[in-house]
Amino acid sequence: MDYKKGYVYELMDNGGPTDCRESYFTEAAEEMMRARTLCFKANNVSPDDPSYVKYLEELFSRPLDDVRILTPFTCDFGNRVTFGKGVFINHSAILSASGGIEFEDGVMLAPGVKIALLTTISTQDILYTLTAKLR
């Protein structure tokens, strides 16, 4: 069966399920390999060498002048992550973003944070959820 480009992301946006054996999943598999390769390159540049940022800019397809990400860093779907202004992601963060992650203005992540999402969520929703659980 022929699937249109982006079909796998439509499935992800609607909560799935997806099947990695189906031909539509090739698009996602290619993005995961692209993301892993770019993270590997960024993580293998000395942290005091700002050139590592170029790999992250390629990963997220945007300049990161207003975003700071410390390495090591891992993200499996760079095309599913968006950033507001002034976002800071500390070292050792892992983003499993198949469902999409939206970082709003001024978000700061602690070292070693792991976010794994199957459906799109914004940091506003995460903050609300964490705040509610802490009460």
XYZ file of N, CA and C in Angstrom:
405
model
N 0.847 -1.188 0.000
C 0.000 0.000 0.000
C 0.887 1.244 0.000
N 0.477 2.253 -0.773
C 1.214 3.517 -0.815
C 0.648 4.480 0.224
N 1.549 5.093 0.971
C 1.165 6.070 1.999
C 1.738 7.422 1.626
N 0.984 8.478 1.904
C 1.481 9.818 1.595
C 2.549 10.217 2.604
N 3.452 11.103 2.177
C 4.500 11.624 3.052
C 3.855 12.249 4.285
N 4.410 11.947 5.432
C 3.887 12.507 6.676
C 2.828 11.663 7.354
N 2.419 10.566 6.722
C 1.361 9.729 7.288
C 1.741 9.202 8.669
N 3.001 8.802 8.837
C 3.433 8.275 10.137
C 3.275 9.332 11.236
N 3.519 10.603 10.880
C 3.389 11.674 11.876
C 1.918 11.979 12.175
N 1.065 11.800 11.191
C -0.378 11.931 11.449
C -0.822 10.881 12.463
N -0.334 9.660 12.276
C -0.664 8.598 13.228
C -0.153 8.952 14.623
N 1.076 9.435 14.698
C 1.657 9.812 15.987
C 0.867 10.943 16.641
N 0.488 11.930 15.841
C -0.274 13.073 16.372
C -1.620 12.641 16.939
N -2.156 11.563 16.385
C -3.450 11.058 16.847
C -3.325 9.936 17.876
N -2.128 9.763 18.422
C -1.935 8.771 19.469
C -1.633 7.366 18.985
N -1.360 7.218 17.688
C -0.964 5.916 17.167
C -2.134 4.964 16.986
N -1.866 3.716 16.874
C -0.555 3.090 16.928
C 0.188 3.197 15.594
N 1.492 2.971 15.656
C 2.294 2.871 14.443
C 2.903 1.473 14.409
N 3.299 1.061 13.229
C 3.866 -0.271 13.059
C 5.162 -0.138 12.264
N 6.288 -0.407 12.913
C 7.591 -0.221 12.265
C 7.816 -1.198 11.114
N 6.939 -2.167 10.925
C 7.050 -3.109 9.806
C 6.385 -2.581 8.539
N 5.566 -1.550 8.688
C 4.849 -0.978 7.544
C 5.741 0.019 6.793
N 5.508 0.155 5.502
C 6.350 1.025 4.674
C 6.266 2.493 5.083
N 5.149 2.938 5.636
C 5.028 4.337 6.047
C 6.007 4.693 7.158
N 6.496 3.687 7.905
C 7.380 3.955 9.035
C 8.798 4.314 8.590
N 9.128 4.069 7.331
C 10.459 4.386 6.816
C 10.809 5.846 7.061
N 9.857 6.725 6.881
C 10.084 8.164 7.095
C 10.526 8.428 8.541
N 9.887 7.790 9.487
C 10.246 7.957 10.900
C 11.615 7.338 11.185
N 11.872 6.179 10.626
C 13.162 5.511 10.844
C 14.311 6.357 10.307
N 14.102 6.977 9.159
C 15.129 7.851 8.577
C 15.364 9.076 9.455
N 14.302 9.634 10.007
C 14.449 10.784 10.899
C 15.180 10.387 12.175
N 14.869 9.231 12.716
C 15.569 8.775 13.927
C 17.063 8.604 13.664
N 17.437 8.060 12.521
C 18.854 7.887 12.196
C 19.525 9.238 11.985
N 18.840 10.147 11.298
C 19.374 11.500 11.102
C 19.613 12.163 12.454
N 18.635 12.066 13.342
C 18.736 12.695 14.658
C 19.858 12.069 15.481
N 19.935 10.755 15.492
C 20.983 10.082 16.262
C 22.368 10.449 15.751
N 22.509 10.549 14.440
C 23.800 10.894 13.847
C 24.201 12.318 14.224
N 23.266 13.265 14.139
C 23.573 14.648 14.482
C 23.860 14.813 15.980
N 23.152 14.094 16.824
C 23.441 14.138 18.263
C 24.827 13.555 18.536
N 25.166 12.464 17.874
C 26.491 11.865 18.021
C 27.576 12.883 17.655
N 27.390 13.570 16.541
C 28.382 14.562 16.106
C 28.500 15.695 17.124
N 27.371 16.205 17.594
C 27.390 17.291 18.585
C 28.057 16.835 19.874
N 27.760 15.627 20.304
C 28.298 15.106 21.561
C 29.786 14.792 21.492
N 30.330 14.710 20.281
C 31.745 14.392 20.137
C 32.605 15.609 19.819
N 32.034 16.785 20.005
C 32.789 18.040 19.923
C 33.040 18.476 21.358
N 34.212 18.993 21.617
C 34.534 19.457 22.969
C 33.492 20.476 23.433
N 33.035 20.377 24.698
C 31.984 21.287 25.170
C 32.393 22.759 25.167
N 33.705 23.044 25.136
C 34.132 24.447 25.084
C 34.300 24.947 23.650
N 33.948 24.105 22.689
C 33.995 24.472 21.269
C 32.560 24.717 20.791
N 32.207 25.973 20.540
C 30.816 26.276 20.175
C 30.364 25.706 18.836
N 31.262 25.085 18.089
C 30.860 24.541 16.787
C 29.868 23.383 16.916
N 29.739 22.787 18.122
C 28.780 21.692 18.291
C 27.353 22.149 18.002
N 27.108 23.443 18.164
C 25.755 23.982 17.983
C 25.273 23.801 16.541
N 26.182 23.833 15.579
C 25.762 23.691 14.176
C 25.054 22.362 13.935
N 25.474 21.315 14.641
C 24.810 20.016 14.487
C 23.409 20.047 15.094
N 23.271 20.739 16.205
C 21.948 20.864 16.831
C 21.030 21.751 15.990
N 21.591 22.773 15.368
C 20.787 23.617 14.474
C 20.292 22.810 13.283
N 21.132 21.939 12.769
C 20.698 21.064 11.677
C 19.633 20.078 12.173
N 19.819 19.567 13.379
C 18.859 18.642 13.971
C 17.465 19.263 14.056
N 17.406 20.517 14.514
C 16.115 21.176 14.723
C 15.707 22.087 13.570
N 16.514 22.148 12.525
C 16.223 22.940 11.313
C 15.924 24.399 11.638
N 16.712 24.959 12.553
C 16.552 26.368 12.894
C 17.795 26.857 13.625
N 18.046 28.172 13.543
C 19.140 28.729 14.349
C 18.794 28.610 15.835
N 19.809 28.427 16.656
C 19.586 28.294 18.091
C 20.183 29.471 18.857
N 20.119 30.658 18.269
C 20.656 31.857 18.920
C 19.991 32.117 20.257
N 18.733 31.769 20.394
C 17.960 32.045 21.612
C 17.694 30.785 22.431
N 18.408 29.704 22.110
C 18.252 28.422 22.817
C 19.646 27.932 23.179
N 19.788 27.413 24.378
C 21.088 26.861 24.811
C 20.882 25.406 25.210
N 21.621 24.517 24.558
C 21.559 23.086 24.847
C 22.978 22.622 25.156
N 23.158 22.059 26.354
C 24.465 21.538 26.732
C 24.551 20.065 26.371
N 25.725 19.658 25.937
C 25.968 18.253 25.626
C 26.550 17.569 26.852
N 26.400 16.249 26.965
C 25.765 15.360 25.997
C 24.245 15.552 25.961
N 23.694 15.253 24.815
C 22.279 15.470 24.550
C 21.813 14.410 23.561
N 20.595 13.901 23.756
C 20.031 12.904 22.847
C 18.594 13.269 22.498
N 18.275 13.180 21.218
C 16.914 13.427 20.738
C 16.687 12.531 19.530
N 15.551 11.832 19.507
C 15.314 10.891 18.413
C 14.491 11.467 17.260
N 13.766 12.553 17.481
C 12.956 13.161 16.428
C 13.130 14.683 16.477
N 14.226 15.172 15.906
C 14.464 16.618 15.899
C 13.384 17.390 15.174
N 12.761 16.761 14.198
C 11.700 17.419 13.431
C 10.392 17.529 14.207
N 10.339 16.999 15.421
C 9.119 17.023 16.227
C 9.267 17.905 17.473
N 10.355 18.691 17.533
C 10.629 19.544 18.688
C 10.627 21.000 18.242
N 9.922 21.857 19.001
C 9.936 23.299 18.733
C 10.353 24.035 20.002
N 10.919 25.222 19.798
C 11.438 26.014 20.907
C 10.888 27.423 20.892
N 10.562 27.925 22.081
C 10.303 29.343 22.260
C 11.638 30.043 22.485
N 11.581 31.259 22.978
C 12.803 32.032 23.226
C 13.346 31.731 24.619
N 14.677 31.786 24.730
C 15.306 31.669 26.033
C 15.223 30.294 26.667
N 15.119 29.243 25.865
C 15.054 27.872 26.394
C 16.469 27.419 26.763
N 16.589 26.744 27.902
C 17.870 26.190 28.354
C 17.679 24.716 28.684
N 18.489 23.870 28.055
C 18.455 22.430 28.318
C 19.828 22.035 28.835
N 19.874 21.608 30.088
C 21.131 21.247 30.720
C 21.621 19.900 30.186
N 22.851 19.552 30.546
C 23.506 18.361 30.008
C 22.759 17.066 30.341
N 22.990 16.080 29.524
C 22.490 14.714 29.695
C 20.981 14.571 29.530
N 20.358 15.525 28.862
C 18.918 15.434 28.593
C 18.666 14.424 27.479
N 17.549 13.720 27.603
C 17.120 12.769 26.577
C 15.683 13.108 26.203
N 15.476 13.382 24.917
C 14.140 13.688 24.415
C 13.721 12.585 23.449
N 12.674 11.878 23.788
C 12.071 10.919 22.880
C 10.779 11.573 22.403
N 10.854 12.179 21.239
C 9.848 13.159 20.831
C 8.953 12.714 19.693
N 8.675 11.439 19.566
C 7.861 10.996 18.433
C 6.508 11.693 18.404
N 5.952 11.980 19.556
C 4.668 12.665 19.622
C 4.776 14.174 19.505
N 5.973 14.704 19.658
C 6.201 16.139 19.560
C 6.351 16.781 20.932
N 7.301 17.711 21.030
C 7.530 18.469 22.259
C 7.631 19.934 21.891
N 6.900 20.771 22.600
C 6.928 22.222 22.388
C 7.479 22.881 23.646
N 8.692 23.434 23.556
C 9.273 24.169 24.676
C 8.874 25.630 24.546
N 8.150 26.123 25.519
C 7.703 27.514 25.486
C 8.798 28.444 25.999
N 8.603 29.748 25.849
C 9.592 30.739 26.252
C 10.061 30.527 27.686
N 11.387 30.611 27.868
C 11.963 30.599 29.201
C 12.035 29.259 29.902
N 11.732 28.166 29.227
C 11.780 26.843 29.861
C 13.235 26.464 30.143
N 13.463 25.889 31.328
C 14.787 25.397 31.704
C 14.648 23.957 32.182
N 15.486 23.073 31.630
C 15.486 21.664 32.036
C 16.726 21.381 32.876
N 16.549 20.618 33.936
C 17.635 20.220 34.821
C 18.510 19.162 34.147
N 19.709 18.936 34.680
C 20.563 17.877 34.132
C 19.872 16.513 34.209
N 20.059 15.729 33.161
C 19.566 14.362 33.150
C 18.075 14.189 32.957
N 17.377 15.234 32.562
C 15.927 15.119 32.350
C 15.655 14.192 31.170
N 14.633 13.371 31.331
C 14.193 12.481 30.250
C 12.725 12.757 29.984
N 12.419 13.069 28.722
C 11.035 13.302 28.319
C 10.741 12.349 27.166
N 9.744 11.498 27.361
C 9.350 10.544 26.330
C 7.857 10.704 26.082
N 7.505 11.126 24.865
C 6.111 11.411 24.561
C 5.667 10.713 23.290
N 4.485 10.162 23.357
C 3.884 9.545 22.180
C 2.879 10.472 21.530
N 2.404 11.486 22.261
C 1.502 12.488 21.701
C 2.071 13.861 22.018
N 1.705 14.857 21.242
C 2.241 16.203 21.413
C 1.849 16.782 22.757
N 2.827 17.405 23.390
C 2.571 18.070 24.657
C 3.449 19.319 24.733
N 2.940 20.339 25.351
C 3.722 21.560 25.522
C 4.283 21.583 26.930
N 5.312 22.389 27.142
C 5.885 22.492 28.481
C 4.877 23.079 29.451
N 3.924 23.849 28.977
C 2.859 24.376 29.834
C 2.054 23.212 30.420
N 1.744 22.216 29.604
C 1.012 21.039 30.064
C 1.841 20.223 31.054
N 3.137 20.100 30.781
C 4.019 19.351 31.686
C 4.074 20.047 33.041
N 4.247 21.360 33.032
C 4.322 22.119 34.282
C 3.037 21.956 35.080
N 1.908 22.034 34.405
C 0.618 21.876 35.081
C 0.521 20.476 35.705
N 0.928 19.470 34.947
C 0.871 18.097 35.442
C 1.803 17.908 36.634
N 3.035 18.411 36.536
C 3.976 18.264 37.636
C 3.496 19.029 38.864
N 2.977 20.226 38.673
C 2.500 21.022 39.784
C 1.340 20.313 40.476
N 0.437 19.775 39.703
C -0.719 19.080 40.264
C -0.281 17.856 41.067
N 0.719 17.147 40.589
C 1.170 15.939 41.291
C 1.959 16.275 42.546
N 2.584 17.449 42.604
C 3.364 17.842 43.768
C 2.490 18.353 44.907
N 1.277 18.701 44.615
C 0.387 19.266 45.650
C -0.150 18.233 46.561
